[in-house]
Short mmCIF file of C-alpha atoms and ligand atoms in Angstrom, two decimals:
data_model
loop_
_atom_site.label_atom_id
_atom_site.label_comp_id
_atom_site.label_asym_id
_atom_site.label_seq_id
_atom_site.Cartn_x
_atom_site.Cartn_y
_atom_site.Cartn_z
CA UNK C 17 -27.82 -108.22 -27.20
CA UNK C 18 -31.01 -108.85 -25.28
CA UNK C 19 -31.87 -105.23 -24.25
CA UNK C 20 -31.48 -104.43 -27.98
CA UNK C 21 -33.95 -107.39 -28.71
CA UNK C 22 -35.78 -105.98 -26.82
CA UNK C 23 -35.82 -102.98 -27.47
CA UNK C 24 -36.30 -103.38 -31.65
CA UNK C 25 -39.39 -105.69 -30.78
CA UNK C 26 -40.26 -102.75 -28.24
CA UNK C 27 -40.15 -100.42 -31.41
CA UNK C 28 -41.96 -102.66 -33.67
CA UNK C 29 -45.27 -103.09 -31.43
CA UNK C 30 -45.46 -99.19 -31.19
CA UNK C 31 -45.20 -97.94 -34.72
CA UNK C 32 -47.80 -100.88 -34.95
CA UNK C 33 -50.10 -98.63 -32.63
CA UNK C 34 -50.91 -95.95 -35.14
CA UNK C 35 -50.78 -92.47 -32.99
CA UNK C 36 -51.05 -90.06 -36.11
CA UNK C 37 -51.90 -86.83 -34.38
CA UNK C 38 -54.24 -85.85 -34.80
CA UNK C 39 -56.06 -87.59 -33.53
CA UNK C 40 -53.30 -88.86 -31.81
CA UNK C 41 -55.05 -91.52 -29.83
CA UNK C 42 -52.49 -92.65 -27.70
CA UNK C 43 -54.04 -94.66 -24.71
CA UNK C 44 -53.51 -98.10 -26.07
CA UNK C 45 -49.57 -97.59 -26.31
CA UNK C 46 -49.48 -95.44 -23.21
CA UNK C 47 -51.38 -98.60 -21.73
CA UNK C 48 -48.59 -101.01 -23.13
CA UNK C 49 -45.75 -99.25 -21.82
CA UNK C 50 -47.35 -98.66 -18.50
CA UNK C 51 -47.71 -102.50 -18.15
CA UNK C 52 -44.27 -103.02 -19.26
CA UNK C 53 -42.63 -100.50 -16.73
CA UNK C 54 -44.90 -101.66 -13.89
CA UNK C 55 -43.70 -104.88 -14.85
CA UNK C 56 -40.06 -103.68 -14.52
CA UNK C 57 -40.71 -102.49 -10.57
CA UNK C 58 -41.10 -98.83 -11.92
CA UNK C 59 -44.35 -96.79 -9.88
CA UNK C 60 -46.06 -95.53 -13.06
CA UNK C 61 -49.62 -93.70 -13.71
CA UNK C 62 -51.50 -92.46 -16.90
CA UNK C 63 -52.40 -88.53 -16.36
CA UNK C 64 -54.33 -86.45 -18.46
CA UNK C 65 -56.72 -83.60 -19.61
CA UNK C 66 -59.00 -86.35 -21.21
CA UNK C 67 -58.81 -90.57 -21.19
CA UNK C 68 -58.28 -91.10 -24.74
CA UNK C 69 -54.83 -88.56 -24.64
CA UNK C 70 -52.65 -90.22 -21.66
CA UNK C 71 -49.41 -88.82 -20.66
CA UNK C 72 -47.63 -91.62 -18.93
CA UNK C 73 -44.95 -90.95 -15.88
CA UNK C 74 -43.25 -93.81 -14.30
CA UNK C 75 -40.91 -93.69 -11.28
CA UNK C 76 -37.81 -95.74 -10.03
CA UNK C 77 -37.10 -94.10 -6.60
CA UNK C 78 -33.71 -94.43 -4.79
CA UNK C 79 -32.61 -95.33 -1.68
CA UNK C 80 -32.16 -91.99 -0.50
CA UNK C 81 -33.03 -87.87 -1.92
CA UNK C 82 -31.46 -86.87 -5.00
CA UNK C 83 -31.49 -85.22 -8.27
CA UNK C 84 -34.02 -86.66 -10.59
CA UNK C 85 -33.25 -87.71 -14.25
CA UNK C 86 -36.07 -87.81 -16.61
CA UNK C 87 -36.34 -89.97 -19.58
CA UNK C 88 -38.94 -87.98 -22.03
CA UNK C 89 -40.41 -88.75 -25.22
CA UNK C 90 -43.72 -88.86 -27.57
CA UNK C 91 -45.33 -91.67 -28.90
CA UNK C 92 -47.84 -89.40 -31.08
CA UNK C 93 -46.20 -88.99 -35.07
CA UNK C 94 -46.80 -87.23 -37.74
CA UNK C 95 -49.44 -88.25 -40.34
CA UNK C 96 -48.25 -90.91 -43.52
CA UNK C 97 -49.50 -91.55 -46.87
CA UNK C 98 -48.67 -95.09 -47.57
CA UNK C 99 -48.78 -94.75 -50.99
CA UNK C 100 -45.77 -92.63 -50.96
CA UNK C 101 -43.86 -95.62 -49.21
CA UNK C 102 -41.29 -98.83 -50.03
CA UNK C 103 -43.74 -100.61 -46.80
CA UNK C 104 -46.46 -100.38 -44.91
CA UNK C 105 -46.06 -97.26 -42.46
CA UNK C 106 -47.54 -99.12 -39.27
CA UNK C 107 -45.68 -102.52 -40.08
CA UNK C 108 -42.63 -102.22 -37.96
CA UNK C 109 -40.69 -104.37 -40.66
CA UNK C 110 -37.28 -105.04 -40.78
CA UNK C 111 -35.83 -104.95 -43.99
CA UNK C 112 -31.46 -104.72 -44.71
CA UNK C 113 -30.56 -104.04 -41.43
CA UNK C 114 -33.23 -101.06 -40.85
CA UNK C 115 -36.54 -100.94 -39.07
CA UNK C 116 -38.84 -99.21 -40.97
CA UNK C 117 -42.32 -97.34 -40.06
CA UNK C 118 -43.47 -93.87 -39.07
CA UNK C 119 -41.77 -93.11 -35.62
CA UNK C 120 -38.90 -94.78 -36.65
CA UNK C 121 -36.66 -91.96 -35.82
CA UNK C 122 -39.65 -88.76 -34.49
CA UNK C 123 -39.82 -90.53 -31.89
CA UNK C 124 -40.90 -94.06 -30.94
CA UNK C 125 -37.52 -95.57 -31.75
CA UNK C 126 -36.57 -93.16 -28.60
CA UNK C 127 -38.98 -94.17 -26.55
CA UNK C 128 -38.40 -97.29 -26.86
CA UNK C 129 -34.83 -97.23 -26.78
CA UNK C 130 -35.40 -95.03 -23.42
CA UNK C 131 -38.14 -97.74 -21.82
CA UNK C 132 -36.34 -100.74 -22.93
CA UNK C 133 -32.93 -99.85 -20.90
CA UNK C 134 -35.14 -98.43 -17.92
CA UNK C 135 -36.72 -101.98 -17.88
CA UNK C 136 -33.84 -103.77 -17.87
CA UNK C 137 -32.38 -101.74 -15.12
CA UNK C 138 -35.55 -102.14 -13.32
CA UNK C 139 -35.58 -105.86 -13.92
CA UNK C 140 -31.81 -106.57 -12.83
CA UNK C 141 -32.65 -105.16 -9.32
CA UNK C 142 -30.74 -101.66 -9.78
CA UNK C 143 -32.24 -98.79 -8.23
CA UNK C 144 -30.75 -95.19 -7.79
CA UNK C 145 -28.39 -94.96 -4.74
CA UNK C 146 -30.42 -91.19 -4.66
CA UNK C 147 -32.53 -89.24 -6.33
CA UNK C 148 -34.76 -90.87 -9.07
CA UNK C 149 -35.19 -92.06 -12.76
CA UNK C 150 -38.17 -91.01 -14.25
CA UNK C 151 -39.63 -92.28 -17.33
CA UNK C 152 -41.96 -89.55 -18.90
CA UNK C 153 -44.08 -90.38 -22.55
CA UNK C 154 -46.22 -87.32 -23.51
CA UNK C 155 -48.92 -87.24 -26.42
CA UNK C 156 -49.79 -84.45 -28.49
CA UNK C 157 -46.21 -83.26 -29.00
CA UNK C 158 -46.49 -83.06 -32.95
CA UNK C 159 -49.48 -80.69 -32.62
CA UNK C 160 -48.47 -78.56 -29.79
CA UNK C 161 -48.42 -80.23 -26.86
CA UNK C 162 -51.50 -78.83 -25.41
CA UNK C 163 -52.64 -82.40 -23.83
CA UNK C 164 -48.93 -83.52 -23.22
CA UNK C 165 -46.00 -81.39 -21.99
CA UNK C 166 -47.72 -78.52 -21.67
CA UNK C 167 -50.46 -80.12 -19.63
CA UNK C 168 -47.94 -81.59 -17.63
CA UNK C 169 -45.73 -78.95 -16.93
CA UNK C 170 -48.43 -76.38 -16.01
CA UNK C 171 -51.32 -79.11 -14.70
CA UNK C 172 -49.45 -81.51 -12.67
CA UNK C 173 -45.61 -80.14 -12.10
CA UNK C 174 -45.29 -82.03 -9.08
CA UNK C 175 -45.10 -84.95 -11.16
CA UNK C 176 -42.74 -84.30 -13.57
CA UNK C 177 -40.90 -81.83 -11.39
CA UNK C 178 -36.84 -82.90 -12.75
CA UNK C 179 -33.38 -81.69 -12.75
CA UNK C 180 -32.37 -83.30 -15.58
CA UNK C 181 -33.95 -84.28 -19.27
CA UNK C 182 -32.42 -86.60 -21.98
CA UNK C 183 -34.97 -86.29 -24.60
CA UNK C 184 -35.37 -85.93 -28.54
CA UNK C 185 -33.34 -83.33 -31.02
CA UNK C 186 -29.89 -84.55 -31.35
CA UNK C 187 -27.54 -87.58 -30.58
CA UNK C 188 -26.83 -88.42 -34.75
CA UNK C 189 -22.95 -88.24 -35.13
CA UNK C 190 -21.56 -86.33 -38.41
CA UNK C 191 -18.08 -87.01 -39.45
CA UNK C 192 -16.50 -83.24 -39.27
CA UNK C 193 -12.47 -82.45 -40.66
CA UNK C 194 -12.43 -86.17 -40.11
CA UNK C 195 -13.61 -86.31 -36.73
CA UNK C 196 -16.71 -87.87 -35.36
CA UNK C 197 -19.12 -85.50 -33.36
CA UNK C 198 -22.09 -86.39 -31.72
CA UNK C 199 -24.81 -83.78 -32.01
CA UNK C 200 -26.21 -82.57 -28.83
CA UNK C 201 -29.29 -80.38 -28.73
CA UNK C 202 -28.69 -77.56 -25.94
CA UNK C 203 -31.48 -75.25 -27.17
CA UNK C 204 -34.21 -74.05 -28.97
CA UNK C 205 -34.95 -70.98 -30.93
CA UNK C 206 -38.32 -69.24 -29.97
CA UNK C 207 -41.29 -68.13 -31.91
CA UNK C 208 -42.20 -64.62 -32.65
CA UNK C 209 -45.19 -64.73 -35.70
CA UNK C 210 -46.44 -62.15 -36.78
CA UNK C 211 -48.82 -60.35 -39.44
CA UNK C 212 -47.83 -57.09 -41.48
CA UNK C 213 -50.26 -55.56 -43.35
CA UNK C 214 -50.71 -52.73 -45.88
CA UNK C 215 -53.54 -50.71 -46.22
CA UNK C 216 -55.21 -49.14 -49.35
CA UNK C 217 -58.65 -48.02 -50.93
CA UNK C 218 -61.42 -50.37 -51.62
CA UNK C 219 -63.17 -49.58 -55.06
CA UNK C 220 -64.81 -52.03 -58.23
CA UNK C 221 -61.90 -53.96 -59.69
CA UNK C 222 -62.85 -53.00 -63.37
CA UNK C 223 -61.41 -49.47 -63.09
CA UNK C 224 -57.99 -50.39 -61.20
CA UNK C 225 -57.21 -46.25 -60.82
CA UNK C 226 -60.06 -46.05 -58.73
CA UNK C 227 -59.02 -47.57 -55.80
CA UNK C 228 -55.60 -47.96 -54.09
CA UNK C 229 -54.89 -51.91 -53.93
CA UNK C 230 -53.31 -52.74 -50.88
CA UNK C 231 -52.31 -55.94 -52.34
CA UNK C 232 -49.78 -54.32 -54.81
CA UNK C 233 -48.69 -52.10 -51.40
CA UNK C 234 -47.78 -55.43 -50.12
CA UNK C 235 -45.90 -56.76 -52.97
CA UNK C 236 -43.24 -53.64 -52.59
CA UNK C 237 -42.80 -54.53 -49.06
CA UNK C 238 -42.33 -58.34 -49.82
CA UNK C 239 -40.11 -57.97 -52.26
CA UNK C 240 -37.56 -56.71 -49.52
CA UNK C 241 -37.44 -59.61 -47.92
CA UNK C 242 -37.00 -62.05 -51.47
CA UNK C 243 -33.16 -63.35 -50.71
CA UNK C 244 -32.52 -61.82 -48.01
CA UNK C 245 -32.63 -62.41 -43.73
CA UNK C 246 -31.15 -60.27 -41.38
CA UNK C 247 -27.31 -60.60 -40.15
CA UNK C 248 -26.39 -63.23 -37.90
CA UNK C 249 -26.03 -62.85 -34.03
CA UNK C 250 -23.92 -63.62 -31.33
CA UNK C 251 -25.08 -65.57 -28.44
CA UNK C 252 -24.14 -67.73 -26.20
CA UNK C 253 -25.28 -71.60 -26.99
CA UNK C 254 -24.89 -70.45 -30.62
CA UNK C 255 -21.11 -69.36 -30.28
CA UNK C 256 -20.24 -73.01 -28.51
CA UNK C 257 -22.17 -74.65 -31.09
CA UNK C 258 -19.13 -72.84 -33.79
CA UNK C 259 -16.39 -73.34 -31.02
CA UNK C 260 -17.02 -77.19 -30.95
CA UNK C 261 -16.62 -77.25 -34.62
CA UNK C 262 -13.87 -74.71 -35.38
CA UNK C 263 -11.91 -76.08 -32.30
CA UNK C 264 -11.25 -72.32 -31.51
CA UNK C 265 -13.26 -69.31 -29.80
CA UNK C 266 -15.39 -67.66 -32.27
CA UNK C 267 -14.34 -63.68 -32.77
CA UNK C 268 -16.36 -63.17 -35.50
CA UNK C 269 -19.90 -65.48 -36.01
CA UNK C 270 -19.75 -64.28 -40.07
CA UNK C 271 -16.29 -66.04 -40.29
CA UNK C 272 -16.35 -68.75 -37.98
CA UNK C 273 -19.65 -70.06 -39.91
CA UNK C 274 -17.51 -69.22 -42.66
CA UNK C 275 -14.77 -71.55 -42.02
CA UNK C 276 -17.50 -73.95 -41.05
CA UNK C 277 -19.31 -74.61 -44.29
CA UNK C 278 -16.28 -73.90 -46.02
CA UNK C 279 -15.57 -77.68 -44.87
CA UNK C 280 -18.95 -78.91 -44.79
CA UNK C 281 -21.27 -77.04 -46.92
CA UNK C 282 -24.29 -79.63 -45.84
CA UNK C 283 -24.36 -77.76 -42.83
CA UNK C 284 -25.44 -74.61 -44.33
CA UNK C 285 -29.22 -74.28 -44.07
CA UNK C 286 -28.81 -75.47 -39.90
CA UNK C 287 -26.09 -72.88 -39.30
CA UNK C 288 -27.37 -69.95 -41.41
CA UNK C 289 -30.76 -70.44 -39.62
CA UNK C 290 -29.65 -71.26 -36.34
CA UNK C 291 -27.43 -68.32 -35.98
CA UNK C 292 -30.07 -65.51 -36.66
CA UNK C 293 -33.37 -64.18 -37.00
CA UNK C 294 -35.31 -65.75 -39.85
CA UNK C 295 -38.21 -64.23 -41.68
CA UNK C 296 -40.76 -66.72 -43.75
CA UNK C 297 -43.77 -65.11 -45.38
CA UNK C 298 -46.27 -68.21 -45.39
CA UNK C 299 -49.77 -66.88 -45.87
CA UNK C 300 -51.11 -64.13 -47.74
CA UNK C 301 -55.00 -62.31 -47.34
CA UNK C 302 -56.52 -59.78 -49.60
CA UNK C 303 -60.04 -59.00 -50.96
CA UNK C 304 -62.64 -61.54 -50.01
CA UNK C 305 -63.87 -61.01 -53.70
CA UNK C 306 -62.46 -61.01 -56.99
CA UNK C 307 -64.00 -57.91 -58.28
CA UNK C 308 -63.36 -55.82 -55.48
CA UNK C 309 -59.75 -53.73 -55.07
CA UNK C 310 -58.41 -54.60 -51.41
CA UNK C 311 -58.19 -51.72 -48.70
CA UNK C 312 -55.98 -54.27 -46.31
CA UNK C 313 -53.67 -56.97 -47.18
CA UNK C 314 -52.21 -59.17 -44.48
CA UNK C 315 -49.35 -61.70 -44.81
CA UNK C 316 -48.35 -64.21 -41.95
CA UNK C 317 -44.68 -63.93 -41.44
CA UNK C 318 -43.13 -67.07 -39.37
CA UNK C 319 -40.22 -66.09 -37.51
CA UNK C 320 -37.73 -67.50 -35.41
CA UNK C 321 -35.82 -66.00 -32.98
CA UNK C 322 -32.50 -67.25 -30.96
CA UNK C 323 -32.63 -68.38 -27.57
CA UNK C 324 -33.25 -65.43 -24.92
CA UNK C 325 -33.70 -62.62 -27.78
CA UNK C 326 -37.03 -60.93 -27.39
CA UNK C 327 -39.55 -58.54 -29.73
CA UNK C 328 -37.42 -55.65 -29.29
CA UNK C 329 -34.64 -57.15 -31.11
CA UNK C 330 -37.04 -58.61 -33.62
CA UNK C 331 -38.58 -55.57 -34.27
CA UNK C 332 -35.28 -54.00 -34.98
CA UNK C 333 -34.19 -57.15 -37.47
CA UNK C 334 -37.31 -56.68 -39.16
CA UNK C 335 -36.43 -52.55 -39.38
CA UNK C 336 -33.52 -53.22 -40.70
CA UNK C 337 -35.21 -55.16 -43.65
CA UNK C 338 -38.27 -53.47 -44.41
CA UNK C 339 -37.74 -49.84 -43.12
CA UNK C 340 -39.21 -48.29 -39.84
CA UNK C 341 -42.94 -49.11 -39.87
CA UNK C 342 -44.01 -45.46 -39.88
CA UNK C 343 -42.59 -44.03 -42.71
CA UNK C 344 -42.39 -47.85 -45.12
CA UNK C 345 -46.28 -48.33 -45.80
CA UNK C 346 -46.52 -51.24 -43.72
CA UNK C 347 -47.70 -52.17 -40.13
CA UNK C 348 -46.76 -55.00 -37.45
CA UNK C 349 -48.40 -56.71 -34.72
CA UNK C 350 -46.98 -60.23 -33.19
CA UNK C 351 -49.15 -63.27 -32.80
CA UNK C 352 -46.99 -65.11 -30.99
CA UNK C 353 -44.67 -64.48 -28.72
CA UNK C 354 -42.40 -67.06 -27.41
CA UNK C 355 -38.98 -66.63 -26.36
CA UNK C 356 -36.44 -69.68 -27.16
CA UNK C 357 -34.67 -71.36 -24.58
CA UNK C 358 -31.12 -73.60 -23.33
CA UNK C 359 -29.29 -75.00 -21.37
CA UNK C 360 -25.47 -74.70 -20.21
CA UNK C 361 -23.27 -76.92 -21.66
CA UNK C 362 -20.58 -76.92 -18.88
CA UNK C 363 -22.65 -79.24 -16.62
CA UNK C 364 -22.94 -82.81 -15.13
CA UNK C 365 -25.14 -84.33 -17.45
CA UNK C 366 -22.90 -82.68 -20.41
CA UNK C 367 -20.06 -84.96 -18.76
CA UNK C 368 -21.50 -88.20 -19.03
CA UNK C 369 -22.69 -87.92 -22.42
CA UNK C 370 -19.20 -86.88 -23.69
CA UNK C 371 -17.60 -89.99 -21.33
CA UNK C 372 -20.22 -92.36 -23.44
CA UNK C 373 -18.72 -90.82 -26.32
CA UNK C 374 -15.41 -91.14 -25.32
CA UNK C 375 -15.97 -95.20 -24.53
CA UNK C 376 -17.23 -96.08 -28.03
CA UNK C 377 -15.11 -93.45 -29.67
CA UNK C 378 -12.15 -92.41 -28.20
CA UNK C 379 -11.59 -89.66 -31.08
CA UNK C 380 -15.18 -88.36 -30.76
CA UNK C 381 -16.91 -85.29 -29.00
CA UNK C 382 -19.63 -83.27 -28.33
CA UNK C 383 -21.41 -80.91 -31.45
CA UNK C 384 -23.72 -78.76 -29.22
CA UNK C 385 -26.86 -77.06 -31.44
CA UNK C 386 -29.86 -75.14 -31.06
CA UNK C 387 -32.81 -76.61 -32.52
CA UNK C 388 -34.69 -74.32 -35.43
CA UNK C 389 -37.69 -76.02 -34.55
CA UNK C 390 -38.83 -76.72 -30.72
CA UNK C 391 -39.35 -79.62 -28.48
CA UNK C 392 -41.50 -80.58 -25.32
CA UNK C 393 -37.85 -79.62 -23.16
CA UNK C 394 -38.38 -75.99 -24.12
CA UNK C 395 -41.79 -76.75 -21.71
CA UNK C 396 -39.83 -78.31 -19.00
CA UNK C 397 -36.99 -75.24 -18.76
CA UNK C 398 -39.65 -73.03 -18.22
CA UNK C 399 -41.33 -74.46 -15.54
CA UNK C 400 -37.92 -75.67 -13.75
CA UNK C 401 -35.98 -73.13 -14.62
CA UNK C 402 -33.09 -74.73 -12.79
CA UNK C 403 -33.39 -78.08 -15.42
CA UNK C 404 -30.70 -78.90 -17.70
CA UNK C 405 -32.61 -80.40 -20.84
CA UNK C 406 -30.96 -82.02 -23.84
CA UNK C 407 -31.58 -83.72 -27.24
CA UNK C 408 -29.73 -86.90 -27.30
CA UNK C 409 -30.81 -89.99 -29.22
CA UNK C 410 -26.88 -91.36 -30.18
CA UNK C 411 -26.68 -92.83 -33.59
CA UNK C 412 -23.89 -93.42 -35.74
CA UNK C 413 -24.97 -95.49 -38.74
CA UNK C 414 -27.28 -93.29 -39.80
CA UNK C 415 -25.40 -89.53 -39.88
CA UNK C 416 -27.65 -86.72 -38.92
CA UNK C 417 -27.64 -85.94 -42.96
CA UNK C 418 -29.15 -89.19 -43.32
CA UNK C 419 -32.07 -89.27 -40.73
CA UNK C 420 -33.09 -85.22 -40.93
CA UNK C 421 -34.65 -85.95 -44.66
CA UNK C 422 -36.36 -89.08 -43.43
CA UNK C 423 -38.28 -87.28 -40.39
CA UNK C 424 -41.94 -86.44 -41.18
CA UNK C 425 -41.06 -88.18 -44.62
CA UNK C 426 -41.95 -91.43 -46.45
CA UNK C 427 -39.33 -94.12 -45.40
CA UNK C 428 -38.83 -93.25 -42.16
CA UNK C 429 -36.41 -95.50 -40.60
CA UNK C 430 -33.69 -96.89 -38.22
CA UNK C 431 -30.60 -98.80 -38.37
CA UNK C 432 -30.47 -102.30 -35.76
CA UNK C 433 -27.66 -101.34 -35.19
CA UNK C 434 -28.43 -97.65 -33.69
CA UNK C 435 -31.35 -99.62 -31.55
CA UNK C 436 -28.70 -101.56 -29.91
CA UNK C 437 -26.19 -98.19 -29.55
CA UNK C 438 -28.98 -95.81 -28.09
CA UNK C 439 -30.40 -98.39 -25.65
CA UNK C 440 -27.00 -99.06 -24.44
CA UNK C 441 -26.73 -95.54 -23.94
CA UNK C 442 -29.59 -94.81 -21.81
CA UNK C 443 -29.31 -98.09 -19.82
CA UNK C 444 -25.80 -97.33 -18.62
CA UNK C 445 -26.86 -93.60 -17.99
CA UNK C 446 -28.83 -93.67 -15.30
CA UNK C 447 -26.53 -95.68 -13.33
CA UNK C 448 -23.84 -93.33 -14.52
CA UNK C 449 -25.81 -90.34 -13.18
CA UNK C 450 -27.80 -91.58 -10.16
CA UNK C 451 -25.49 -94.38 -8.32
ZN1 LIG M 736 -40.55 -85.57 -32.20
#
């Protein structure tokens, strides 16, 4: 029970630290776990593209070369509006068996759930018999990660340089055809925005048949897209994501999501969106002035795309929906272009999570998923492309239907009891991994 003392206190000083980014300002909790870890025997420095942003890295080498397993988290959060909350946001207070405070869960109770156990480890003498544990805390991850993974990964690789990442995503169990499953994040979908616009004729508002309004030329196009996305795909983090739940390979995604929410319809808006292309219209532009007919209305379409699918396919999704470009009164032209990533699930790593499982839960497995959203491991597969990186953060308490409403939301907390369960976790991983 000491590590998870230590751990919940751990938790309590850093939602204490308020990191709302922006603008983040993360030094003086980079600057307390840096003196903890150094503390613990750990090698640890504060890099960065300014002072005030740190990205902390700490290092526990081995006795001899190895593979290197990285611990990686944020301790930036999401803003709060404490009037919308049962307690203060930046109290850390414990309250019926939960500690409660913005980070709770996105993702300070990770971090230090993740630092506690690599302290302890540290502390009791262990050290890998090869390779190394590294202990990684970014900032900036909840606005983009421009001072913190990113930075990292293209500014300093040598540093971070790992074969393996536990980090946020996944790890809440969900109770499945009575069965418990632990959620493991393999992947996540990639980003393709874009704008469409429609184009008209400009003319003085007060004599509509003068002009042609390009905002109207938008509403037809819209209006193909209300209720509808295009089909679902097949691919190949997607399909084991369906095996692990239908206990069977998948010959048909339609069915086998299906069967799915035919026995867990809380699933639906995960599955539906993690198994296809999805279309969002989010922002609309038209005349700069109210008595003036628009020649060009643009909307801002947020799409995302699954793992390894690129614009081609997009385009064709979109085609599908709206008509070819040329001939449908509409034109499109991406802002953004990334393409989602994963990871195998058939690896080393894979194995000791499920055997962690296995010793608290004999009946219990794996639920692999892909992320609709992205985290700072999509930065870390693409610069080590030979990196397996996962979402794990075990809970069972709280079920992921519990935590997902309470993330970026008033209330945000944690059960004691998944403190104690996740730092156990990570403090008898490394061993597990490294020797
Ligand atoms: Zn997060």
């Amino acid at each position: 029970m000491a590590l998870a003392h230590e751990a919940t206190d751990l938790l309590q000083r850093l939602i204490r630290f308020n990191t709302v980014n922006p603008p983040g300002n993360e030094r003086p909790a980079q600057e307390m776990l840096h003196a903890e870890l150094e503390r613990a025997g750990f090698e640890c420095e504060l890099v960065g593209a300014t002072g005030e942003r740190p990205n902390l890295i700490a290092r526990l080498r081995g006795h001899e070369d190895g593979p290197k397993l990285c611990y990686l988290s944020h301790v930036d959060t999401v803003l709060a509006d404490p009037a919308e909350w049962t307690v203060d946001p930046w109290s850390g207070e414990i309250r019926d068996g939960y500690l409660w405070g913005r980070g709770a869960l996105d993702m300070k109770g990770q971090v230090a759930c993740e630092v506690a156990a690599a302290c302890a480890l540290g502390r009791a003498g262990w050290r890998p018999a090869r390779g190394e544990l590294l202990v990684v805390v970014t900032c900036d991850e909840e606005a983009g990660a421009t001072y913190g993974a990113q930075w990292l990964c293209e500014n300093v690789p040598d540093k971070v340089r790992c074969d393996m990442v536990v980090n946020e995503g996944a790890g809440e169990a969900i109770e499945f055809r009575g069965r418990r499953l632990y959620t493991l994040c393999v992947g996540e979908k990639g980003v393709f925005r874009f704008r469409l616009a429609t184009e008209g004729r400009a003319g003085h508002a007060s004599m509509p048949g003068i002009g042609d309004n390009a905002l109207l030329r938008m509403v037809e196009v819209l209006a193909r897209l209300d209720g509808r996305q295009p089909p679902l795909d097949s691919y190949p983090a997607g399909v084991e994501s369906l095996e692990a739940l239908t206990g069977e390979p998948v010959v048909d995604v339609s069915e086998a999501v299906a069967r799915v929410l035919g026995a867990e319809p809380r699933l639906r808006d995960h599955l539906e969106s993690m198994m296809r292309v999805t279309l969002s219209p989010t922002m609309i532009r038209a005349s700069e002035k109210e008595n003036v007919i628009p020649s060009r209305c643009t909307v801002r379409v947020d799409c995302r795309v699954p793992p390894g699918m690129g614009d081609e396919h997009v385009r064709t999704r979109v085609q599908d929906l709206l008509g070819p470009a040329e001939t449908s009164g509409y034109t499109l032209e991406f802002s953004e272009e990334i393409v989602g990533n994963s990871s195998p699930l058939d690896t080393q790593l894979a194995g000791h999570l499920r055997e962690f499982v296995r010793r608290q839960d004999p009946e219990a497995g794996l639920m692999p998923l892909v992320l609709t959203g992205f985290t700072d491991s999509h930065w870390f597969r693409k610069a080590f492309p030979e990196c397996v990186a996962y979402g794990f953060f075990p809970q069972r308490v709280m079920s992921r239907f519990d935590t997902l409403p309470l993330i970026h939301a008033p209330d945000e907390r944690i059960a004691l009891d998944d403190i104690e369960f996740a730092s156990r976790f990570f403090n008898e991983l490394a061993p597990s991994v490294l020797g």
